[in-house]
Coordinates of C-alpha atoms in Angstrom, one line a residue:
Chain D
X1 CA -18.3 -65.7 -105.4
X2 CA -20.1 -68.3 -103.4
X3 CA -23.7 -69.0 -102.7
X4 CA -23.6 -68.9 -98.9
X5 CA -24.1 -65.5 -97.2
X6 CA -21.7 -66.5 -94.4
X7 CA -19.1 -69.1 -95.2
X8 CA -16.7 -70.4 -92.5
X9 CA -14.1 -72.7 -94.0
X10 CA -11.7 -74.9 -91.8
X11 CA -11.5 -72.2 -89.1
X12 CA -9.1 -72.8 -86.3
X13 CA -8.0 -70.7 -83.3
X14 CA -5.7 -71.4 -80.4
X15 CA -4.9 -69.5 -77.2
X16 CA -1.4 -70.6 -76.3
X17 CA -1.4 -74.4 -76.5
X18 CA -5.2 -74.6 -76.1
X19 CA -7.0 -75.2 -79.4
X20 CA -10.4 -73.4 -79.0
X21 CA -11.7 -73.8 -82.5
X22 CA -10.6 -76.8 -84.5
X23 CA -11.4 -76.9 -88.2
X24 CA -14.9 -75.3 -88.1
X25 CA -16.9 -75.5 -91.4
X26 CA -20.3 -73.7 -91.5
X27 CA -22.4 -72.1 -94.1
X28 CA -25.4 -69.9 -93.6
X29 CA -27.8 -68.4 -96.0
X30 CA -29.3 -64.8 -96.0
X31 CA -32.2 -64.8 -93.6
X32 CA -30.9 -67.8 -91.6
X33 CA -31.6 -67.5 -87.9
X34 CA -29.0 -69.7 -86.3
X35 CA -28.8 -70.8 -82.7
X36 CA -25.4 -72.0 -81.5
X37 CA -25.5 -74.2 -78.5
X38 CA -22.6 -75.5 -76.5
X39 CA -21.3 -75.9 -73.0
X40 CA -19.0 -73.4 -71.3
X41 CA -15.6 -73.3 -73.1
X42 CA -16.9 -74.9 -76.2
X43 CA -15.7 -72.0 -78.5
X44 CA -19.0 -70.2 -79.0
X45 CA -17.8 -66.8 -77.9
X46 CA -14.5 -67.2 -79.8
X47 CA -16.3 -68.0 -83.0
X48 CA -18.6 -64.9 -82.5
X49 CA -15.6 -62.7 -81.8
X50 CA -13.8 -63.9 -84.9
X51 CA -16.9 -63.4 -87.1
X52 CA -17.4 -59.9 -85.6
X53 CA -13.7 -59.0 -86.5
X54 CA -12.6 -58.5 -82.9
X55 CA -10.3 -61.6 -83.1
X56 CA -8.2 -62.9 -85.9
X57 CA -8.3 -66.6 -86.7
X58 CA -5.1 -68.7 -86.9
X59 CA -6.2 -70.7 -89.9
X60 CA -9.2 -70.9 -92.3
X61 CA -11.2 -68.5 -94.3
X62 CA -14.4 -66.6 -93.7
X63 CA -16.5 -64.7 -96.2
X64 CA -19.5 -62.6 -95.2
X65 CA -21.8 -61.3 -97.9
X66 CA -19.0 -62.1 -100.4
X67 CA -16.5 -60.0 -98.4
X68 CA -13.3 -61.8 -97.3
X69 CA -12.9 -61.1 -93.6
X70 CA -9.1 -60.7 -94.0
X71 CA -9.3 -58.3 -97.0
X72 CA -12.6 -56.4 -96.6
X73 CA -12.9 -56.0 -92.8
X74 CA -14.2 -52.4 -93.0
X75 CA -17.0 -53.5 -95.4
X76 CA -18.0 -56.4 -93.1
X77 CA -18.0 -54.0 -90.1
X78 CA -20.6 -51.9 -91.8
X79 CA -23.1 -54.7 -92.1
X80 CA -22.7 -56.5 -88.8
X81 CA -24.0 -55.8 -85.3
X82 CA -22.6 -57.5 -82.1
X83 CA -24.1 -58.0 -78.7
X84 CA -21.3 -59.3 -76.5
X85 CA -20.9 -60.3 -72.9
X86 CA -19.5 -56.8 -72.3
X87 CA -22.0 -54.1 -73.0
X88 CA -19.5 -51.6 -74.6
X89 CA -21.3 -48.7 -73.0
X90 CA -19.9 -45.6 -71.4
X91 CA -20.8 -45.4 -67.7
X92 CA -21.1 -41.7 -67.5
X93 CA -23.2 -41.1 -70.6
X94 CA -26.9 -41.4 -70.7
X95 CA -28.7 -44.2 -72.6
X96 CA -29.5 -41.8 -75.5
X97 CA -26.1 -40.2 -75.5
X98 CA -24.4 -43.7 -75.7
X99 CA -26.7 -44.7 -78.6
X100 CA -26.3 -41.5 -80.5
X101 CA -22.5 -41.8 -80.1
X102 CA -22.5 -45.3 -81.6
X103 CA -24.9 -44.3 -84.3
X104 CA -22.5 -41.5 -85.3
X105 CA -19.7 -44.1 -85.7
X106 CA -21.8 -45.8 -88.3
X107 CA -22.7 -42.5 -90.0
X108 CA -26.4 -43.0 -89.2
X109 CA -28.3 -39.8 -90.0
X110 CA -31.1 -38.5 -87.8
X111 CA -30.7 -41.5 -85.5
X112 CA -32.8 -40.1 -82.6
X113 CA -36.1 -41.3 -84.1
X114 CA -34.9 -44.8 -84.8
X115 CA -33.2 -45.0 -81.3
X116 CA -36.5 -43.9 -79.6
X117 CA -38.4 -46.6 -81.6
X118 CA -35.9 -49.3 -80.6
X119 CA -35.8 -48.2 -77.0
X120 CA -39.6 -48.4 -77.0
X121 CA -39.5 -51.9 -78.6
X122 CA -37.2 -53.2 -75.9
X123 CA -39.2 -51.5 -73.1
X124 CA -36.7 -49.0 -71.8
X125 CA -37.8 -45.7 -73.4
X126 CA -38.5 -44.3 -70.0
X127 CA -34.8 -44.8 -69.0
X128 CA -33.5 -42.9 -72.1
X129 CA -32.1 -40.0 -70.0
X130 CA -30.5 -42.1 -67.2
X131 CA -26.8 -42.6 -66.9
X132 CA -25.6 -46.1 -67.7
X133 CA -23.9 -46.4 -64.3
X134 CA -27.3 -46.0 -62.6
X135 CA -29.0 -48.9 -64.5
X136 CA -29.3 -52.5 -63.4
X137 CA -27.4 -55.1 -65.4
X138 CA -30.6 -56.3 -67.1
X139 CA -31.3 -52.7 -68.2
X140 CA -27.8 -52.3 -69.4
X141 CA -28.2 -55.5 -71.4
X142 CA -31.3 -54.1 -73.0
X143 CA -29.4 -50.8 -73.9
X144 CA -26.6 -53.0 -75.3
X145 CA -29.1 -54.8 -77.5
X146 CA -30.3 -51.5 -79.0
X147 CA -26.6 -50.4 -79.4
X148 CA -25.9 -53.5 -81.5
X149 CA -28.9 -52.6 -83.7
X150 CA -28.4 -48.9 -83.9
X151 CA -27.2 -49.0 -87.5
X152 CA -29.8 -51.6 -88.7
X153 CA -27.2 -54.3 -89.5
X154 CA -28.0 -57.0 -92.0
X155 CA -26.2 -59.5 -89.8
X156 CA -26.4 -59.7 -86.1
X157 CA -24.3 -61.7 -83.7
X158 CA -25.8 -62.1 -80.3
X159 CA -23.6 -63.8 -77.7
X160 CA -25.8 -65.0 -74.9
X161 CA -28.4 -62.2 -75.2
X162 CA -30.7 -63.6 -72.6
X163 CA -28.2 -63.3 -69.8
X164 CA -29.4 -60.8 -67.2
X165 CA -32.8 -60.3 -68.8
X166 CA -36.0 -60.8 -66.8
X167 CA -39.0 -62.5 -68.3
X168 CA -40.3 -59.3 -69.8
X169 CA -36.9 -58.5 -71.3
X170 CA -36.6 -62.0 -72.8
X171 CA -40.1 -61.6 -74.4
X172 CA -39.1 -58.2 -75.9
X173 CA -36.0 -59.9 -77.3
X174 CA -38.0 -62.8 -78.8
X175 CA -40.3 -60.2 -80.5
X176 CA -37.2 -58.5 -81.9
X177 CA -36.0 -61.9 -83.2
X178 CA -39.3 -62.4 -85.0
X179 CA -38.9 -58.9 -86.5
X180 CA -35.4 -59.9 -87.7
X181 CA -36.9 -62.8 -89.5
X182 CA -39.6 -60.7 -91.1
X183 CA -36.9 -58.3 -92.3
X184 CA -34.8 -61.3 -93.7
X185 CA -31.9 -60.4 -91.5
X186 CA -29.3 -63.0 -90.7
X187 CA -28.6 -63.8 -87.0
X188 CA -26.3 -66.0 -85.1
X189 CA -27.3 -66.4 -81.4
X190 CA -25.5 -68.3 -78.7
X191 CA -27.3 -69.4 -75.6
X192 CA -27.5 -72.1 -73.0
X193 CA -31.3 -71.8 -72.8
X194 CA -32.7 -74.6 -75.1
X195 CA -36.3 -73.3 -75.0
X196 CA -35.5 -69.7 -75.8
X197 CA -32.8 -70.7 -78.3
X198 CA -35.1 -72.9 -80.3
X199 CA -38.0 -70.4 -80.2
X200 CA -37.3 -68.5 -83.5
X201 CA -34.3 -70.3 -85.0
X202 CA -34.2 -71.7 -88.5
X203 CA -31.0 -73.6 -88.0
X204 CA -29.5 -75.4 -84.9
X205 CA -25.7 -75.8 -84.4
X206 CA -24.0 -77.5 -81.5
X207 CA -20.4 -76.9 -80.8
X208 CA -18.2 -78.8 -78.3
X209 CA -14.5 -78.7 -77.7
X210 CA -14.0 -76.5 -80.7
X211 CA -15.7 -78.8 -83.2
X212 CA -19.2 -78.8 -84.8
X213 CA -21.1 -81.7 -83.4
X214 CA -24.6 -80.9 -84.9
X215 CA -25.7 -78.7 -87.7
X216 CA -29.3 -79.1 -88.9
X217 CA -32.2 -76.9 -90.2
X218 CA -35.0 -76.7 -87.6
X219 CA -37.3 -78.9 -89.7
X220 CA -34.9 -81.8 -89.1
X221 CA -34.7 -81.2 -85.4
X222 CA -37.1 -83.0 -83.0
X223 CA -37.6 -80.0 -80.6
X224 CA -39.3 -82.1 -78.0
X225 CA -36.4 -84.5 -77.6
X226 CA -33.6 -82.0 -78.4
X227 CA -32.6 -81.8 -74.7
X228 CA -31.5 -85.4 -74.6
X229 CA -29.9 -85.1 -78.0
X230 CA -28.0 -82.1 -76.9
X231 CA -26.8 -83.8 -73.7
X232 CA -25.5 -86.7 -75.6
X233 CA -23.7 -84.4 -78.0
X234 CA -21.9 -82.5 -75.3
X235 CA -21.2 -85.6 -73.1
Chain C
X1 CA -14.7 -35.7 -89.4
X2 CA -18.0 -37.1 -87.9
X3 CA -16.0 -39.7 -86.0
X4 CA -13.5 -37.2 -84.7
X5 CA -16.3 -34.9 -83.5
X6 CA -18.3 -37.8 -82.0
X7 CA -15.3 -39.3 -80.0
X8 CA -14.2 -35.8 -78.9
X9 CA -17.8 -34.9 -77.8
X10 CA -18.1 -38.2 -75.9
X11 CA -14.7 -37.6 -74.1
X12 CA -15.6 -34.0 -73.1
X13 CA -19.1 -34.9 -71.9
X14 CA -17.7 -37.8 -69.8
X15 CA -15.0 -35.5 -68.3
X16 CA -17.5 -32.7 -67.6
X17 CA -19.6 -35.1 -65.7
X18 CA -16.9 -36.9 -63.7
X19 CA -14.1 -34.3 -63.7
X20 CA -11.9 -37.3 -62.7
X21 CA -9.1 -36.8 -65.2
X22 CA -8.5 -33.1 -64.8
X23 CA -9.1 -33.1 -61.0
X24 CA -6.7 -35.9 -60.4
X25 CA -4.1 -34.3 -62.6
X26 CA -4.7 -30.9 -60.9
X27 CA -4.4 -32.5 -57.4
X28 CA -1.1 -34.2 -58.4
X29 CA 0.2 -30.9 -59.8
X30 CA -0.4 -29.1 -56.6
X31 CA 1.3 -31.9 -54.6
X32 CA 4.4 -31.8 -56.9
X33 CA 4.7 -28.0 -56.8
X34 CA 4.4 -28.0 -53.0
X35 CA 7.2 -30.6 -52.7
X36 CA 9.4 -28.7 -55.1
X37 CA 8.7 -25.5 -53.2
X38 CA 10.0 -27.0 -50.1
X39 CA 13.0 -28.8 -51.7
X40 CA 14.3 -26.1 -54.1
X41 CA 16.0 -22.9 -53.4
X42 CA 15.2 -20.5 -56.3
X43 CA 17.1 -17.3 -56.7
X44 CA 17.8 -14.9 -59.6
X45 CA 20.8 -16.9 -60.8
X46 CA 19.2 -20.4 -61.1
X47 CA 15.6 -19.5 -61.9
X48 CA 16.2 -19.8 -65.7
X49 CA 17.5 -23.4 -65.2
X50 CA 15.6 -24.9 -62.3
X51 CA 12.0 -23.7 -62.9
X52 CA 11.7 -24.7 -66.6
X53 CA 13.3 -28.2 -65.8
X54 CA 10.9 -28.9 -62.9
X55 CA 8.0 -27.4 -64.8
X56 CA 8.4 -29.8 -67.7
X57 CA 9.2 -32.8 -65.4
X58 CA 5.9 -32.0 -63.7
X59 CA 4.1 -31.7 -67.0
X60 CA 5.2 -35.2 -68.2
X61 CA 4.5 -36.8 -64.8
X62 CA 1.0 -35.3 -64.5
X63 CA 0.3 -35.8 -68.2
X64 CA 1.1 -39.5 -68.0
X65 CA -1.3 -39.8 -65.1
X66 CA -4.0 -38.3 -67.4
X67 CA -3.2 -40.6 -70.3
X68 CA -3.5 -43.7 -68.2
X69 CA -6.9 -42.5 -67.0
X70 CA -8.3 -41.6 -70.4
X71 CA -7.7 -45.1 -71.6
X72 CA -8.9 -46.7 -68.4
X73 CA -12.3 -45.2 -69.3
X74 CA -12.2 -46.9 -72.7
X75 CA -11.5 -50.2 -71.0
X76 CA -14.5 -50.0 -68.7
X77 CA -17.2 -52.3 -70.2
X78 CA -14.8 -52.8 -73.1
X79 CA -16.2 -49.6 -74.6
X80 CA -13.2 -49.4 -77.0
X81 CA -14.2 -52.7 -78.5
X82 CA -17.6 -51.1 -79.3
X83 CA -15.7 -48.4 -81.2
X84 CA -13.4 -50.8 -82.9
X85 CA -16.1 -53.1 -84.4
X86 CA -17.5 -50.1 -86.2
X87 CA -16.1 -49.2 -89.7
X88 CA -14.5 -45.9 -88.6
X89 CA -11.2 -44.7 -89.9
X90 CA -8.7 -45.6 -87.2
X91 CA -6.7 -42.4 -87.9
X92 CA -9.8 -40.3 -87.1
X93 CA -10.1 -42.2 -83.7
X94 CA -6.4 -41.4 -83.1
X95 CA -6.8 -37.6 -83.9
X96 CA -9.9 -37.5 -81.6
X97 CA -8.0 -39.1 -78.7
X98 CA -5.0 -36.8 -79.3
X99 CA -7.3 -33.8 -79.2
X100 CA -9.0 -34.8 -76.0
X101 CA -5.6 -35.7 -74.3
X102 CA -4.2 -32.4 -75.6
X103 CA -7.1 -30.5 -74.0
X104 CA -6.5 -32.1 -70.6
X105 CA -2.7 -31.6 -70.8
X106 CA -3.1 -27.9 -71.8
X107 CA -5.5 -27.2 -68.9
X108 CA -3.1 -28.8 -66.4
X109 CA 0.0 -27.4 -68.0
X110 CA -1.2 -23.8 -67.5
X111 CA -2.3 -24.6 -64.0
X112 CA 1.2 -25.9 -63.3
X113 CA 2.7 -22.8 -64.8
X114 CA 0.5 -20.6 -62.6
X115 CA 1.4 -22.7 -59.5
X116 CA 5.2 -22.5 -60.2
X117 CA 5.0 -18.7 -60.7
X118 CA 2.9 -18.3 -57.6
X119 CA 4.7 -20.7 -55.3
X120 CA 8.2 -19.5 -56.3
X121 CA 7.1 -15.9 -56.3
X122 CA 8.4 -15.4 -59.9
X123 CA 7.6 -12.2 -61.8
X124 CA 7.7 -13.4 -65.4
X125 CA 9.2 -10.7 -67.5
X126 CA 10.0 -12.8 -70.6
X127 CA 7.9 -13.1 -73.8
X128 CA 4.6 -14.6 -72.5
X129 CA 3.3 -15.2 -76.0
X130 CA 6.4 -17.2 -76.8
X131 CA 6.0 -19.2 -73.6
X132 CA 2.5 -20.1 -74.5
X133 CA 3.6 -21.2 -78.0
X134 CA 6.4 -23.4 -76.5
X135 CA 4.0 -24.9 -74.0
X136 CA 1.4 -25.7 -76.7
X137 CA 4.1 -27.3 -78.9
X138 CA 5.4 -29.4 -76.0
X139 CA 1.8 -30.5 -75.2
X140 CA 1.2 -31.4 -78.8
X141 CA 4.3 -33.6 -78.9
X142 CA 3.4 -35.2 -75.6
X143 CA -0.2 -35.9 -76.6
X144 CA 0.6 -37.3 -80.0
X145 CA 3.1 -39.9 -78.7
X146 CA 1.3 -40.4 -75.4
X147 CA -1.9 -41.3 -77.2
X148 CA -0.1 -43.9 -79.3
X149 CA 1.8 -45.5 -76.4
X150 CA -1.2 -45.5 -74.0
X151 CA -3.1 -47.4 -76.7
X152 CA -0.2 -49.9 -76.9
X153 CA -0.3 -50.3 -73.2
X154 CA -4.1 -50.5 -72.8
X155 CA -4.4 -54.3 -72.7
X156 CA -1.3 -55.0 -70.7
X157 CA -1.6 -55.9 -67.0
X158 CA 1.1 -53.3 -66.0
X159 CA -0.2 -50.5 -68.2
X160 CA 0.2 -47.7 -65.6
X161 CA 3.8 -48.8 -65.1
X162 CA 4.6 -49.7 -68.7
X163 CA 3.4 -46.3 -70.1
X164 CA 6.1 -44.1 -68.7
X165 CA 8.7 -46.8 -69.4
X166 CA 8.0 -46.8 -73.1
X167 CA 6.9 -43.1 -73.4
X168 CA 9.6 -41.2 -71.6
X169 CA 12.6 -42.3 -73.6
X170 CA 10.9 -41.4 -76.9
X171 CA 9.5 -38.0 -75.7
X172 CA 13.0 -36.8 -74.6
X173 CA 13.7 -34.7 -77.8
X174 CA 10.5 -32.7 -77.2
X175 CA 11.1 -32.2 -73.5
X176 CA 14.8 -31.2 -73.9
X177 CA 13.9 -28.6 -76.5
X178 CA 10.8 -27.4 -74.5
X179 CA 13.0 -27.0 -71.4
X180 CA 15.7 -25.1 -73.3
X181 CA 13.2 -22.7 -75.0
X182 CA 11.4 -22.2 -71.6
X183 CA 14.8 -21.5 -70.0
X184 CA 15.6 -18.8 -72.5
X185 CA 12.2 -17.2 -72.1
X186 CA 12.6 -17.2 -68.3
X187 CA 16.0 -15.6 -68.7
X188 CA 14.6 -12.9 -71.0
X189 CA 15.9 -14.4 -74.3
X190 CA 14.6 -13.0 -77.6
X191 CA 12.8 -14.6 -80.5
X192 CA 16.0 -15.2 -82.5
X193 CA 17.5 -17.2 -79.6
X194 CA 14.4 -19.2 -79.1
X195 CA 13.6 -19.8 -82.8
X196 CA 15.9 -22.9 -83.3
X197 CA 14.2 -24.7 -80.4
X198 CA 10.8 -23.8 -81.7
X199 CA 11.7 -25.2 -85.1
X200 CA 12.9 -28.4 -83.6
X201 CA 9.7 -28.7 -81.5
X202 CA 7.5 -28.1 -84.6
X203 CA 9.5 -30.7 -86.6
X204 CA 9.2 -33.3 -83.8
X205 CA 5.5 -32.6 -83.4
X206 CA 4.9 -33.2 -87.2
X207 CA 7.0 -36.3 -87.2
X208 CA 5.3 -37.8 -84.2
X209 CA 1.8 -36.9 -85.4
X210 CA 2.2 -38.3 -88.9
X211 CA 4.0 -41.5 -88.0
X212 CA 1.7 -42.2 -85.0
X213 CA -1.4 -41.6 -87.3
X214 CA 0.0 -44.0 -89.8
X215 CA 0.8 -46.8 -87.4
X216 CA -2.2 -46.3 -85.1
X217 CA -4.4 -48.7 -87.1
X218 CA -2.0 -51.6 -86.5
X219 CA -1.5 -50.6 -82.9
X220 CA -5.2 -50.3 -82.0
X221 CA -6.2 -53.5 -83.9
X222 CA -3.6 -55.5 -82.1
X223 CA -4.3 -54.0 -78.7

C-alpha cells in the first residue's frame, strides 16, 4: 500500500536505441488534475500510453489506485479512460452506435441516457445518428472525448485533447474539466497550449528528453511568467 | 458473452453498411472460378479429384482475402486499441472475431460451391448434408487459425503478404482432410468412408480453437 493514487517509480522506456523515458518518478493524489507540458518528442505520449496499459515499460514500477500495472492490468483498465491522438472510432458506425459499443465493453448498463447527456455536454447531440466517416476531425475528436468517458472512469488520460477542437469545443472541454474536479476525478492532460493547460490544473509537470524538469502544484507556479519558465525548461 | 455479442454486432453492422468484405470475396471467387473453368477440363473420371481440390484452394485464397480485410477495419483509427484498453476477456474477443470471420467464409464458401457446380455443369448426386458438414468443419478450422494469425500479422508492414505465408502451412491438415472428404462425396462415397476424415476435421477444429483461444491474449497484447 502507498498513499499516492498514481505512483510512477523510475520508469524507463526505449524504442530501439532511443531512450524515450529515462527514470521518471511522479506521484499524484486522487482528485489531482495534472497538466503535462513538453515539446514534441519529449515522451508525453509514451508516458500516457504506458499508464493506459497500451505499452509496457522497460524498467520501473507503476501503481494506480493500489493496483500494480504489471499484475492487475484488468483492474486498472476498468477505472481508466483514454483520449489518444487516434480516435479509436469505427468509421461506418454512427456516433451513438460507436459509443454504445464501447459502453458494452465496460459492461455499462442502460448507457443510452448517459451517452445522450455527455453528447449534449460536448455539443454534438444533434450529430448522434451520423456516421463517423461523415464527421469533421473536430467532431470526431468530440465523439472520442465522450468515448473515453463512456464508463465514467475514475482516472482520465487525455493526450492533447484540444487538437482539432474549435473555440466552442475547447470551451465545452474546459467545462468537462471543471466537472471532473467537482467529481474528484483524477486527470492527466498533455497539451502544448499553456493557457488552456493551466486553466483547470492543480499540478504542473514539464517533461523534456524523457526526464521530468518541473513538477509543482499550481499554487507554486507563477502563471503569468510560466511561459518564460517553460521556454527555459525545454531549451 | 456481452463482449462477444457486442463485437459480433459491430462487425455485422459494419459489413451490412459497407459490404466490402463479402463483396470483395465474392468478386474474387467469380474471377477464380472463371479462370479455372477455362483452364480445367472436367469429365466424369476426374471430377472427384479436380473439383474438390480447386474448390478448397479457392476457399483458402478467398478466405485469406477476407481475413486481411476484417483486421484492416480494426486498424483504421486504431479502433482495436480502443477495444484493448477495455477490461474485456481477450478470449471473448477472439471468439467474436472467429464467429464474424466464420460467417463471411461460410457465405463465400457456399457461393463458391454454387459457382463450381454451375460453371462446370456438375449434377451433384452425393450426400449434400455430408458436404455441408464438411464445408462447415473446414470453415471452422480456417476461421479459428485465420483469426489468430491475422491478429499476429495486424501490426506488420507486410501483413497481407505475411498472413498466407504463416497461415497456409498450419492449415494444411484441415484442407487435406476437407479435400479428401469432399472428393468422396463427389464420387458418391458413403458415410462410413467419409467418417474418418470428418473425425480428423473435428479433432483439428477443437485443437485449433482451444489452443488459439488460450494464446490469443498474449498474441493480441503484443500485436
